[in-house]
């Protein structure tokens, strides 16, 4: 039976309000190792970087306010800089040495999974 095959009169109609409730998850954790300088410039990040040893870390979280917690964990666990944080979209961009960015992302994932009960993805690297 298809929906269009159902005949309803006005008395049979029901109003349904649908809400989306975000899950608790980290959907992307990625390290861009030794990025080209144009990526830094286009993202508005500090272009005075040793690009051969530098990295950009990108994280996407839901609920989006968790990006604030993730930034705090990143700063406290590694020598990174916050490039961008958006509490409305759940995006966090961090910069630093490749090892520091990797450590920061792993620390965020571990805390989110073990303490906050989040579903997390693996860190990917390019």
Tab-separated table of N, CA and C in Angstrom:
chain	number	residue	atom	x	y	z
A	1	UNK	N	0.843	-1.177	0.000
A	1	UNK	CA	0.000	0.000	0.000
A	1	UNK	C	0.886	1.237	0.000
A	2	UNK	N	0.517	2.162	-0.849
A	2	UNK	CA	1.258	3.408	-0.940
A	2	UNK	C	0.493	4.500	-0.221
A	3	UNK	N	1.199	5.522	0.215
A	3	UNK	CA	0.589	6.621	0.952
A	3	UNK	C	-0.496	7.313	0.145
A	4	UNK	N	-0.283	7.476	-1.132
A	4	UNK	CA	-1.275	8.178	-1.956
A	4	UNK	C	-2.548	7.354	-2.147
A	5	UNK	N	-2.491	6.047	-1.858
A	5	UNK	CA	-3.669	5.191	-1.975
A	5	UNK	C	-4.600	5.292	-0.767
A	6	UNK	N	-4.155	5.917	0.277
A	6	UNK	CA	-4.967	6.062	1.486
A	6	UNK	C	-5.868	7.275	1.328
A	7	UNK	N	-7.147	7.047	1.488
A	7	UNK	CA	-8.104	8.148	1.385
A	7	UNK	C	-8.500	8.584	2.790
A	8	UNK	N	-8.250	9.823	3.113
A	8	UNK	CA	-8.589	10.365	4.426
A	8	UNK	C	-9.476	11.579	4.247
A	9	UNK	N	-10.453	11.709	5.132
A	9	UNK	CA	-11.200	12.964	5.137
A	9	UNK	C	-10.613	13.852	6.219
A	10	UNK	N	-11.072	15.070	6.309
A	10	UNK	CA	-10.488	16.048	7.223
A	10	UNK	C	-10.541	15.581	8.681
A	11	UNK	N	-11.565	14.850	9.057
A	11	UNK	CA	-11.700	14.366	10.433
A	11	UNK	C	-10.658	13.301	10.763
A	12	UNK	N	-10.154	12.614	9.749
A	12	UNK	CA	-9.174	11.553	9.971
A	12	UNK	C	-7.732	12.053	10.009
A	13	UNK	N	-7.528	13.315	9.684
A	13	UNK	CA	-6.168	13.845	9.631
A	13	UNK	C	-5.626	14.095	11.027
A	14	UNK	N	-4.345	13.873	11.176
A	14	UNK	CA	-3.673	14.114	12.440
A	14	UNK	C	-2.445	14.974	12.163
A	15	UNK	N	-2.237	15.951	12.996
A	15	UNK	CA	-1.059	16.795	12.844
A	15	UNK	C	0.084	16.171	13.627
A	16	UNK	N	1.218	16.037	12.964
A	16	UNK	CA	2.402	15.460	13.595
A	16	UNK	C	3.509	16.495	13.536
A	17	UNK	N	4.118	16.735	14.680
A	17	UNK	CA	5.276	17.622	14.744
A	17	UNK	C	6.492	16.733	14.946
A	18	UNK	N	7.434	16.860	14.048
A	18	UNK	CA	8.617	16.022	14.098
A	18	UNK	C	9.819	16.868	14.493
A	19	UNK	N	10.568	16.385	15.460
A	19	UNK	CA	11.779	17.073	15.889
A	19	UNK	C	12.958	16.149	15.658
A	20	UNK	N	14.073	16.739	15.325
A	20	UNK	CA	15.291	15.948	15.234
A	20	UNK	C	16.099	16.175	16.502
A	21	UNK	N	16.503	15.103	17.092
A	21	UNK	CA	17.305	15.166	18.304
A	21	UNK	C	18.678	14.622	17.951
A	22	UNK	N	19.692	15.451	18.031
A	22	UNK	CA	21.016	14.981	17.639
A	22	UNK	C	21.553	13.938	18.609
A	23	UNK	N	22.288	13.008	18.057
A	23	UNK	CA	22.955	12.034	18.895
A	23	UNK	C	24.215	12.641	19.479
A	24	UNK	N	24.851	11.886	20.330
A	24	UNK	CA	26.125	12.325	20.900
A	24	UNK	C	27.211	11.611	20.113
A	25	UNK	N	27.839	12.358	19.206
A	25	UNK	CA	28.822	11.691	18.365
A	25	UNK	C	29.871	12.652	17.808
A	26	UNK	N	31.013	12.072	17.523
A	26	UNK	CA	32.055	12.771	16.769
A	26	UNK	C	32.090	12.082	15.415
A	27	UNK	N	31.742	12.834	14.384
A	27	UNK	CA	31.598	12.240	13.057
A	27	UNK	C	32.830	12.387	12.176
A	28	UNK	N	33.728	13.300	12.543
A	28	UNK	CA	34.956	13.450	11.765
A	28	UNK	C	36.072	13.944	12.669
A	29	UNK	N	37.211	13.301	12.575
A	29	UNK	CA	38.432	13.727	13.253
A	29	UNK	C	39.557	13.464	12.260
A	30	UNK	N	40.075	14.511	11.660
A	30	UNK	CA	41.031	14.348	10.562
A	30	UNK	C	42.250	15.241	10.761
A	31	UNK	N	43.410	14.698	10.451
A	31	UNK	CA	44.668	15.443	10.504
A	31	UNK	C	45.163	15.657	9.079
A	32	UNK	N	45.382	16.914	8.726
A	32	UNK	CA	46.028	17.243	7.449
A	32	UNK	C	47.487	17.526	7.783
A	33	UNK	N	48.364	16.577	7.473
A	33	UNK	CA	49.782	16.719	7.785
A	33	UNK	C	50.486	17.487	6.673
A	34	UNK	N	51.365	18.382	7.045
A	34	UNK	CA	52.144	19.193	6.104
A	34	UNK	C	51.270	19.829	5.023
A	35	UNK	N	50.267	20.591	5.431
A	35	UNK	CA	49.364	21.186	4.434
A	35	UNK	C	50.068	22.252	3.605
A	36	UNK	N	49.577	22.455	2.418
A	36	UNK	CA	50.082	23.520	1.561
A	36	UNK	C	49.717	24.861	2.189
A	37	UNK	N	50.552	25.847	2.002
A	37	UNK	CA	50.326	27.160	2.614
A	37	UNK	C	49.010	27.797	2.180
A	38	UNK	N	48.534	27.474	0.992
A	38	UNK	CA	47.284	28.071	0.513
A	38	UNK	C	46.101	27.644	1.379
A	39	UNK	N	46.162	26.431	1.945
A	39	UNK	CA	45.080	25.979	2.828
A	39	UNK	C	45.024	26.855	4.070
A	40	UNK	N	46.198	27.147	4.648
A	40	UNK	CA	46.243	28.046	5.807
A	40	UNK	C	45.651	29.407	5.458
A	41	UNK	N	46.068	29.928	4.334
A	41	UNK	CA	45.608	31.269	3.937
A	41	UNK	C	44.106	31.294	3.688
A	42	UNK	N	43.575	30.298	2.994
A	42	UNK	CA	42.145	30.261	2.674
A	42	UNK	C	41.284	30.061	3.920
A	43	UNK	N	41.825	29.386	4.925
A	43	UNK	CA	41.092	29.195	6.177
A	43	UNK	C	41.274	30.359	7.145
A	44	UNK	N	42.139	31.304	6.782
A	44	UNK	CA	42.382	32.438	7.663
A	44	UNK	C	43.264	32.091	8.850
A	45	UNK	N	44.088	31.063	8.703
A	45	UNK	CA	44.990	30.636	9.769
A	45	UNK	C	46.339	31.320	9.606
A	46	UNK	N	47.165	31.244	10.636
A	46	UNK	CA	48.472	31.897	10.641
A	46	UNK	C	49.362	31.343	9.526
A	47	UNK	N	49.716	32.162	8.531
A	47	UNK	CA	50.536	31.666	7.422
A	47	UNK	C	52.031	31.590	7.746
A	48	UNK	N	52.459	32.055	8.918
A	48	UNK	CA	53.882	32.048	9.284
A	48	UNK	C	54.224	30.744	10.009
A	49	UNK	N	54.020	29.662	9.349
A	49	UNK	CA	54.163	28.341	9.940
A	49	UNK	C	55.209	27.561	9.154
A	50	UNK	N	55.920	26.656	9.853
A	50	UNK	CA	56.798	25.710	9.167
A	50	UNK	C	55.907	24.598	8.618
A	51	UNK	N	55.496	24.732	7.366
A	51	UNK	CA	54.498	23.838	6.789
A	51	UNK	C	54.952	22.384	6.702
A	52	UNK	N	56.244	22.136	6.679
A	52	UNK	CA	56.730	20.765	6.579
A	52	UNK	C	56.478	19.964	7.849
A	53	UNK	N	56.363	20.649	8.983
A	53	UNK	CA	56.151	19.955	10.255
A	53	UNK	C	54.784	20.257	10.857
A	54	UNK	N	54.015	21.090	10.206
A	54	UNK	CA	52.744	21.536	10.761
A	54	UNK	C	51.589	20.630	10.344
A	55	UNK	N	50.471	20.817	11.045
A	55	UNK	CA	49.264	20.056	10.725
A	55	UNK	C	48.038	20.886	11.066
A	56	UNK	N	46.951	20.543	10.407
A	56	UNK	CA	45.643	21.109	10.717
A	56	UNK	C	44.767	19.946	11.148
A	57	UNK	N	44.101	20.097	12.281
A	57	UNK	CA	43.169	19.081	12.757
A	57	UNK	C	41.746	19.587	12.606
A	58	UNK	N	40.873	18.747	12.077
A	58	UNK	CA	39.473	19.118	11.859
A	58	UNK	C	38.599	18.134	12.620
A	59	UNK	N	37.650	18.670	13.376
A	59	UNK	CA	36.761	17.848	14.187
A	59	UNK	C	35.334	18.338	14.002
A	60	UNK	N	34.393	17.404	13.866
A	60	UNK	CA	32.977	17.745	13.790
A	60	UNK	C	32.244	16.960	14.864
A	61	UNK	N	31.496	17.678	15.714
A	61	UNK	CA	30.821	17.051	16.852
A	61	UNK	C	29.341	17.418	16.900
A	62	UNK	N	28.565	16.507	17.493
A	62	UNK	CA	27.150	16.730	17.756
A	62	UNK	C	26.871	16.248	19.171
A	63	UNK	N	26.220	16.986	20.027
A	63	UNK	CA	25.696	18.327	19.824
A	63	UNK	C	26.822	19.337	19.634
A	64	UNK	N	26.501	20.381	18.916
A	64	UNK	CA	27.523	21.322	18.454
A	64	UNK	C	28.258	22.047	19.574
A	65	UNK	N	27.599	22.251	20.712
A	65	UNK	CA	28.260	22.940	21.832
A	65	UNK	C	29.446	22.150	22.373
A	66	UNK	N	29.498	20.873	22.064
A	66	UNK	CA	30.606	20.033	22.515
A	66	UNK	C	31.929	20.487	21.915
A	67	UNK	N	31.895	21.267	20.853
A	67	UNK	CA	33.125	21.803	20.263
A	67	UNK	C	33.893	22.640	21.283
A	68	UNK	N	33.178	23.279	22.197
A	68	UNK	CA	33.826	24.085	23.242
A	68	UNK	C	34.610	23.175	24.179
A	69	UNK	N	33.996	22.080	24.591
A	69	UNK	CA	34.671	21.112	25.466
A	69	UNK	C	35.865	20.511	24.739
A	70	UNK	N	35.688	20.182	23.468
A	70	UNK	CA	36.778	19.599	22.683
A	70	UNK	C	37.961	20.556	22.585
A	71	UNK	N	37.691	21.837	22.393
A	71	UNK	CA	38.769	22.833	22.325
A	71	UNK	C	39.519	22.903	23.645
A	72	UNK	N	38.793	22.854	24.744
A	72	UNK	CA	39.417	22.893	26.067
A	72	UNK	C	40.323	21.681	26.278
A	73	UNK	N	39.848	20.513	25.910
A	73	UNK	CA	40.655	19.298	26.046
A	73	UNK	C	41.897	19.380	25.162
A	74	UNK	N	41.735	19.849	23.936
A	74	UNK	CA	42.870	19.948	23.009
A	74	UNK	C	43.964	20.844	23.569
A	75	UNK	N	43.575	21.993	24.090
A	75	UNK	CA	44.559	22.940	24.634
A	75	UNK	C	45.265	22.371	25.861
A	76	UNK	N	44.522	21.658	26.692
A	76	UNK	CA	45.088	21.134	27.938
A	76	UNK	C	45.948	19.890	27.740
A	77	UNK	N	45.804	19.200	26.618
A	77	UNK	CA	46.545	17.953	26.431
A	77	UNK	C	47.682	18.041	25.428
A	78	UNK	N	47.788	19.156	24.718
A	78	UNK	CA	48.807	19.245	23.684
A	78	UNK	C	49.130	20.704	23.370
A	79	UNK	N	50.271	20.921	22.752
A	79	UNK	CA	50.710	22.280	22.403
A	79	UNK	C	50.134	22.675	21.046
A	80	UNK	N	48.829	22.954	21.026
A	80	UNK	CA	48.162	23.327	19.775
A	80	UNK	C	47.599	24.737	19.902
A	81	UNK	N	47.184	25.279	18.771
A	81	UNK	CA	46.468	26.554	18.739
A	81	UNK	C	45.079	26.296	18.181
A	82	UNK	N	44.119	27.059	18.677
A	82	UNK	CA	42.765	26.974	18.139
A	82	UNK	C	42.714	27.844	16.889
A	83	UNK	N	42.408	27.241	15.763
A	83	UNK	CA	42.282	27.992	14.519
A	83	UNK	C	40.880	28.529	14.336
A	84	UNK	N	39.877	27.715	14.753
A	84	UNK	CA	38.477	28.096	14.561
A	84	UNK	C	37.619	27.199	15.437
A	85	UNK	N	36.613	27.783	16.053
A	85	UNK	CA	35.646	27.001	16.817
A	85	UNK	C	34.265	27.591	16.567
A	86	UNK	N	33.313	26.716	16.294
A	86	UNK	CA	31.944	27.164	16.035
A	86	UNK	C	30.983	26.337	16.874
A	87	UNK	N	30.432	26.955	17.889
A	87	UNK	CA	29.522	26.240	18.782
A	87	UNK	C	28.158	25.996	18.147
A	88	UNK	N	27.894	26.584	16.997
A	88	UNK	CA	26.614	26.383	16.312
A	88	UNK	C	26.662	25.231	15.307
A	89	UNK	N	27.821	25.030	14.660
A	89	UNK	CA	27.935	23.932	13.694
A	89	UNK	C	28.666	22.723	14.269
A	90	UNK	N	29.369	22.909	15.388
A	90	UNK	CA	30.121	21.815	15.981
A	90	UNK	C	31.458	21.570	15.322
A	91	UNK	N	32.013	22.603	14.701
A	91	UNK	CA	33.291	22.478	14.007
A	91	UNK	C	34.422	23.032	14.865
A	92	UNK	N	35.508	22.291	14.924
A	92	UNK	CA	36.718	22.740	15.608
A	92	UNK	C	37.888	22.519	14.664
A	93	UNK	N	38.707	23.556	14.481
A	93	UNK	CA	39.934	23.444	13.698
A	93	UNK	C	41.087	23.827	14.609
A	94	UNK	N	42.066	22.938	14.703
A	94	UNK	CA	43.246	23.201	15.524
A	94	UNK	C	44.479	23.135	14.635
A	95	UNK	N	45.541	23.803	15.075
A	95	UNK	CA	46.795	23.784	14.328
A	95	UNK	C	47.949	23.538	15.287
A	96	UNK	N	49.037	23.047	14.742
A	96	UNK	CA	50.228	22.788	15.536
A	96	UNK	C	51.114	21.799	14.809
A	97	UNK	N	52.072	21.260	15.533
A	97	UNK	CA	52.927	20.230	14.969
A	97	UNK	C	52.100	18.961	14.756
A	98	UNK	N	52.508	18.143	13.814
A	98	UNK	CA	51.742	16.947	13.462
A	98	UNK	C	51.463	16.086	14.689
A	99	UNK	N	52.477	15.819	15.486
A	99	UNK	CA	52.291	14.962	16.660
A	99	UNK	C	51.351	15.599	17.677
A	100	UNK	N	51.451	16.909	17.876
A	100	UNK	CA	50.584	17.590	18.840
A	100	UNK	C	49.122	17.574	18.404
A	101	UNK	N	48.876	17.795	17.132
A	101	UNK	CA	47.500	17.770	16.616
A	101	UNK	C	46.927	16.359	16.743
A	102	UNK	N	47.725	15.353	16.431
A	102	UNK	CA	47.269	13.964	16.553
A	102	UNK	C	46.942	13.613	17.997
A	103	UNK	N	47.815	14.006	18.918
A	103	UNK	CA	47.582	13.747	20.343
A	103	UNK	C	46.318	14.447	20.821
A	104	UNK	N	46.125	15.685	20.403
A	104	UNK	CA	44.940	16.440	20.814
A	104	UNK	C	43.659	15.759	20.336
A	105	UNK	N	43.620	15.345	19.074
A	105	UNK	CA	42.418	14.684	18.551
A	105	UNK	C	42.160	13.354	19.253
A	106	UNK	N	43.207	12.574	19.487
A	106	UNK	CA	43.039	11.298	20.197
A	106	UNK	C	42.529	11.530	21.620
A	107	UNK	N	43.023	12.570	22.280
A	107	UNK	CA	42.569	12.890	23.637
A	107	UNK	C	41.097	13.283	23.653
A	108	UNK	N	40.695	14.059	22.665
A	108	UNK	CA	39.286	14.464	22.558
A	108	UNK	C	38.402	13.236	22.362
A	109	UNK	N	38.782	12.357	21.453
A	109	UNK	CA	37.992	11.156	21.187
A	109	UNK	C	37.888	10.265	22.419
A	110	UNK	N	38.995	10.088	23.115
A	110	UNK	CA	39.010	9.249	24.309
A	110	UNK	C	38.080	9.807	25.388
A	111	UNK	N	38.173	11.129	25.633
A	111	UNK	CA	37.322	11.764	26.640
A	111	UNK	C	35.844	11.685	26.236
A	112	UNK	N	35.560	11.971	24.980
A	112	UNK	CA	34.175	11.950	24.507
A	112	UNK	C	33.569	10.554	24.642
A	113	UNK	N	34.343	9.549	24.313
A	113	UNK	CA	33.834	8.182	24.380
A	113	UNK	C	33.738	7.674	25.819
A	114	UNK	N	34.811	7.816	26.582
A	114	UNK	CA	34.865	7.218	27.914
A	114	UNK	C	34.126	8.012	28.983
A	115	UNK	N	34.128	9.328	28.889
A	115	UNK	CA	33.514	10.161	29.922
A	115	UNK	C	32.123	10.647	29.539
A	116	UNK	N	31.965	11.059	28.293
A	116	UNK	CA	30.685	11.626	27.861
A	116	UNK	C	29.760	10.605	27.203
A	117	UNK	N	30.262	9.415	26.920
A	117	UNK	CA	29.438	8.374	26.315
A	117	UNK	C	29.094	8.611	24.855
A	118	UNK	N	29.984	9.269	24.142
A	118	UNK	CA	29.769	9.572	22.725
A	118	UNK	C	30.133	8.374	21.852
A	119	UNK	N	29.515	8.306	20.686
A	119	UNK	CA	29.996	7.439	19.619
A	119	UNK	C	31.065	8.245	18.891
A	120	UNK	N	32.203	7.632	18.649
A	120	UNK	CA	33.300	8.369	18.016
A	120	UNK	C	33.804	7.619	16.787
A	121	UNK	N	34.396	8.375	15.883
A	121	UNK	CA	35.026	7.801	14.695
A	121	UNK	C	36.518	7.638	14.973
A	122	UNK	N	37.224	7.065	14.038
A	122	UNK	CA	38.679	6.983	14.126
A	122	UNK	C	39.289	8.266	13.574
A	123	UNK	N	40.499	8.569	14.029
A	123	UNK	CA	41.233	9.695	13.459
A	123	UNK	C	41.767	9.253	12.101
A	124	UNK	N	41.534	10.081	11.092
A	124	UNK	CA	42.093	9.822	9.767
A	124	UNK	C	43.192	10.843	9.506
A	125	UNK	N	44.101	10.497	8.606
A	125	UNK	CA	45.251	11.369	8.360
A	125	UNK	C	45.577	11.397	6.877
A	126	UNK	N	45.911	12.602	6.396
A	126	UNK	CA	46.317	12.738	4.997
A	126	UNK	C	47.571	13.573	4.917
